[in-house]
Amino acid sequence: MAKKAVATLHEGSKEGRSYTKVIKMVKSPKTGAYIFDEQMVRNEDVQNFFKK
C-alpha cells in the first residue's frame, strides 16, 4: 500500500524533477578538514555550482 501512495504523489507533478541534489567536498579554512556542501540546485545551474 505504501508504494502505491508514494507513486501517486509524483504522478501529476514534474516540478520536482527540475532540481538536482549536488554534493561538493570543500576544505575548511579554519581547520583544514574537508566538509561536504550539499544543496538542491536547478538542473541548469549544476555546472555553475561546481565551478565556484
mmCIF file of N, CA and C in Angstrom:
data_model
loop_
_atom_site.group_PDB
_atom_site.id
_atom_site.type_symbol
_atom_site.label_atom_id
_atom_site.label_comp_id
_atom_site.label_asym_id
_atom_site.label_seq_id
_atom_site.Cartn_x
_atom_site.Cartn_y
_atom_site.Cartn_z
ATOM 1 N N MET A 1 0.804 -1.201 0.000
ATOM 2 C CA MET A 1 0.000 0.000 0.000
ATOM 3 C C MET A 1 0.850 1.269 0.000
ATOM 4 N N ALA A 2 1.921 1.277 0.756
ATOM 5 C CA ALA A 2 2.728 2.483 0.873
ATOM 6 C C ALA A 2 3.355 2.863 -0.460
ATOM 7 N N LYS A 3 3.777 1.877 -1.237
ATOM 8 C CA LYS A 3 4.388 2.187 -2.522
ATOM 9 C C LYS A 3 3.394 2.854 -3.461
ATOM 10 N N LYS A 4 2.177 2.394 -3.454
ATOM 11 C CA LYS A 4 1.175 2.999 -4.328
ATOM 12 C C LYS A 4 0.885 4.437 -3.905
ATOM 13 N N ALA A 5 0.803 4.708 -2.617
ATOM 14 C CA ALA A 5 0.541 6.059 -2.125
ATOM 15 C C ALA A 5 1.673 7.005 -2.508
ATOM 16 N N VAL A 6 2.915 6.544 -2.420
ATOM 17 C CA VAL A 6 4.055 7.376 -2.777
ATOM 18 C C VAL A 6 4.092 7.612 -4.278
ATOM 19 N N ALA A 7 3.768 6.595 -5.062
ATOM 20 C CA ALA A 7 3.793 6.718 -6.510
ATOM 21 C C ALA A 7 2.755 7.718 -7.006
ATOM 22 N N THR A 8 1.623 7.829 -6.336
ATOM 23 C CA THR A 8 0.594 8.745 -6.791
ATOM 24 C C THR A 8 0.967 10.206 -6.514
ATOM 25 N N LEU A 9 1.860 10.451 -5.583
ATOM 26 C CA LEU A 9 2.258 11.829 -5.302
ATOM 27 C C LEU A 9 3.056 12.431 -6.460
ATOM 28 N N HIS A 10 3.810 11.617 -7.163
ATOM 29 C CA HIS A 10 4.661 12.110 -8.245
ATOM 30 C C HIS A 10 3.990 12.041 -9.611
ATOM 31 N N GLU A 11 2.807 11.525 -9.665
ATOM 32 C CA GLU A 11 2.149 11.263 -10.937
ATOM 33 C C GLU A 11 1.893 12.525 -11.756
ATOM 34 N N GLY A 12 1.305 13.551 -11.175
ATOM 35 C CA GLY A 12 0.945 14.736 -11.938
ATOM 36 C C GLY A 12 1.994 15.831 -11.903
ATOM 37 N N SER A 13 2.882 15.796 -10.953
ATOM 38 C CA SER A 13 3.834 16.886 -10.769
ATOM 39 C C SER A 13 5.177 16.549 -11.385
ATOM 40 N N LYS A 14 5.691 17.455 -12.204
ATOM 41 C CA LYS A 14 7.026 17.266 -12.786
ATOM 42 C C LYS A 14 7.967 18.377 -12.339
ATOM 43 N N GLU A 15 7.528 19.219 -11.420
ATOM 44 C CA GLU A 15 8.338 20.342 -10.960
ATOM 45 C C GLU A 15 9.526 19.876 -10.135
ATOM 46 N N GLY A 16 9.388 18.809 -9.381
ATOM 47 C CA GLY A 16 10.459 18.313 -8.542
ATOM 48 C C GLY A 16 11.624 17.761 -9.334
ATOM 49 N N ARG A 17 11.389 17.382 -10.557
ATOM 50 C CA ARG A 17 12.435 16.813 -11.389
ATOM 51 C C ARG A 17 13.353 17.868 -11.978
ATOM 52 N N SER A 18 13.030 19.130 -11.815
ATOM 53 C CA SER A 18 13.872 20.186 -12.360
ATOM 54 C C SER A 18 14.992 20.558 -11.400
ATOM 55 N N TYR A 19 15.062 19.896 -10.245
ATOM 56 C CA TYR A 19 16.109 20.151 -9.264
ATOM 57 C C TYR A 19 16.961 18.903 -9.065
ATOM 58 N N THR A 20 18.235 19.129 -8.741
ATOM 59 C CA THR A 20 19.166 18.039 -8.501
ATOM 60 C C THR A 20 19.894 18.302 -7.194
ATOM 61 N N LYS A 21 20.087 17.271 -6.385
ATOM 62 C CA LYS A 21 20.867 17.405 -5.165
ATOM 63 C C LYS A 21 22.332 17.219 -5.533
ATOM 64 N N VAL A 22 23.145 18.234 -5.237
ATOM 65 C CA VAL A 22 24.566 18.176 -5.553
ATOM 66 C C VAL A 22 25.370 18.225 -4.264
ATOM 67 N N ILE A 23 26.474 17.508 -4.245
ATOM 68 C CA ILE A 23 27.342 17.436 -3.082
ATOM 69 C C ILE A 23 28.760 17.737 -3.541
ATOM 70 N N LYS A 24 29.389 18.719 -2.890
ATOM 71 C CA LYS A 24 30.755 19.100 -3.235
ATOM 72 C C LYS A 24 31.607 19.050 -1.976
ATOM 73 N N MET A 25 32.794 18.497 -2.083
ATOM 74 C CA MET A 25 33.713 18.421 -0.952
ATOM 75 C C MET A 25 34.618 19.656 -0.994
ATOM 76 N N VAL A 26 34.609 20.441 0.093
ATOM 77 C CA VAL A 26 35.427 21.651 0.177
ATOM 78 C C VAL A 26 36.282 21.602 1.432
ATOM 79 N N LYS A 27 37.426 22.260 1.372
ATOM 80 C CA LYS A 27 38.334 22.282 2.509
ATOM 81 C C LYS A 27 37.998 23.467 3.409
ATOM 82 N N SER A 28 37.856 23.219 4.702
ATOM 83 C CA SER A 28 37.524 24.259 5.662
ATOM 84 C C SER A 28 38.732 25.157 5.881
ATOM 85 N N PRO A 29 38.557 26.475 5.808
ATOM 86 C CA PRO A 29 39.698 27.375 6.030
ATOM 87 C C PRO A 29 40.173 27.399 7.480
ATOM 88 N N LYS A 30 39.283 27.092 8.433
ATOM 89 C CA LYS A 30 39.660 27.129 9.854
ATOM 90 C C LYS A 30 40.491 25.919 10.254
ATOM 91 N N THR A 31 39.961 24.735 9.984
ATOM 92 C CA THR A 31 40.599 23.516 10.500
ATOM 93 C C THR A 31 41.424 22.783 9.454
ATOM 94 N N GLY A 32 41.159 23.019 8.196
ATOM 95 C CA GLY A 32 41.861 22.296 7.138
ATOM 96 C C GLY A 32 41.203 20.968 6.820
ATOM 97 N N ALA A 33 40.164 20.605 7.560
ATOM 98 C CA ALA A 33 39.448 19.352 7.302
ATOM 99 C C ALA A 33 38.482 19.559 6.140
ATOM 100 N N TYR A 34 38.122 18.481 5.504
ATOM 101 C CA TYR A 34 37.171 18.549 4.400
ATOM 102 C C TYR A 34 35.751 18.449 4.933
ATOM 103 N N ILE A 35 34.861 19.283 4.366
ATOM 104 C CA ILE A 35 33.446 19.260 4.705
ATOM 105 C C ILE A 35 32.659 19.110 3.416
ATOM 106 N N PHE A 36 31.428 18.708 3.536
ATOM 107 C CA PHE A 36 30.580 18.495 2.365
ATOM 108 C C PHE A 36 29.547 19.601 2.270
ATOM 109 N N ASP A 37 29.456 20.213 1.100
ATOM 110 C CA ASP A 37 28.477 21.254 0.819
ATOM 111 C C ASP A 37 27.372 20.620 -0.018
ATOM 112 N N GLU A 38 26.179 20.449 0.577
ATOM 113 C CA GLU A 38 25.042 19.830 -0.098
ATOM 114 C C GLU A 38 23.988 20.894 -0.366
ATOM 115 N N GLN A 39 23.490 20.920 -1.594
ATOM 116 C CA GLN A 39 22.448 21.874 -1.953
ATOM 117 C C GLN A 39 21.530 21.264 -2.995
ATOM 118 N N MET A 40 20.322 21.798 -3.062
ATOM 119 C CA MET A 40 19.389 21.466 -4.135
ATOM 120 C C MET A 40 19.449 22.617 -5.128
ATOM 121 N N VAL A 41 19.883 22.355 -6.349
ATOM 122 C CA VAL A 41 20.001 23.401 -7.360
ATOM 123 C C VAL A 41 19.221 22.998 -8.601
ATOM 124 N N ARG A 42 18.867 23.979 -9.402
ATOM 125 C CA ARG A 42 18.166 23.704 -10.655
ATOM 126 C C ARG A 42 19.101 22.956 -11.599
ATOM 127 N N ASN A 43 18.536 22.159 -12.474
ATOM 128 C CA ASN A 43 19.340 21.358 -13.393
ATOM 129 C C ASN A 43 20.249 22.222 -14.271
ATOM 130 N N GLU A 44 19.803 23.420 -14.605
ATOM 131 C CA GLU A 44 20.603 24.305 -15.449
ATOM 132 C C GLU A 44 21.820 24.863 -14.705
ATOM 133 N N ASP A 45 21.769 24.917 -13.369
ATOM 134 C CA ASP A 45 22.818 25.551 -12.584
ATOM 135 C C ASP A 45 23.817 24.570 -11.977
ATOM 136 N N VAL A 46 23.746 23.304 -12.338
ATOM 137 C CA VAL A 46 24.633 22.298 -11.756
ATOM 138 C C VAL A 46 26.084 22.587 -12.089
ATOM 139 N N GLN A 47 26.384 22.912 -13.337
ATOM 140 C CA GLN A 47 27.762 23.176 -13.738
ATOM 141 C C GLN A 47 28.313 24.425 -13.036
ATOM 142 N N ASN A 48 27.473 25.448 -12.858
ATOM 143 C CA ASN A 48 27.905 26.671 -12.189
ATOM 144 C C ASN A 48 28.220 26.395 -10.710
ATOM 145 N N PHE A 49 27.501 25.479 -10.091
ATOM 146 C CA PHE A 49 27.730 25.130 -8.691
ATOM 147 C C PHE A 49 29.138 24.559 -8.516
ATOM 148 N N PHE A 50 29.550 23.688 -9.426
ATOM 149 C CA PHE A 50 30.848 23.055 -9.292
ATOM 150 C C PHE A 50 31.998 23.968 -9.727
ATOM 151 N N LYS A 51 31.729 25.021 -10.478
ATOM 152 C CA LYS A 51 32.783 25.960 -10.885
ATOM 153 C C LYS A 51 33.191 26.892 -9.759
ATOM 154 N N LYS A 52 32.292 27.127 -8.788
ATOM 155 C CA LYS A 52 32.575 28.043 -7.687
ATOM 156 C C LYS A 52 33.658 27.515 -6.795
#
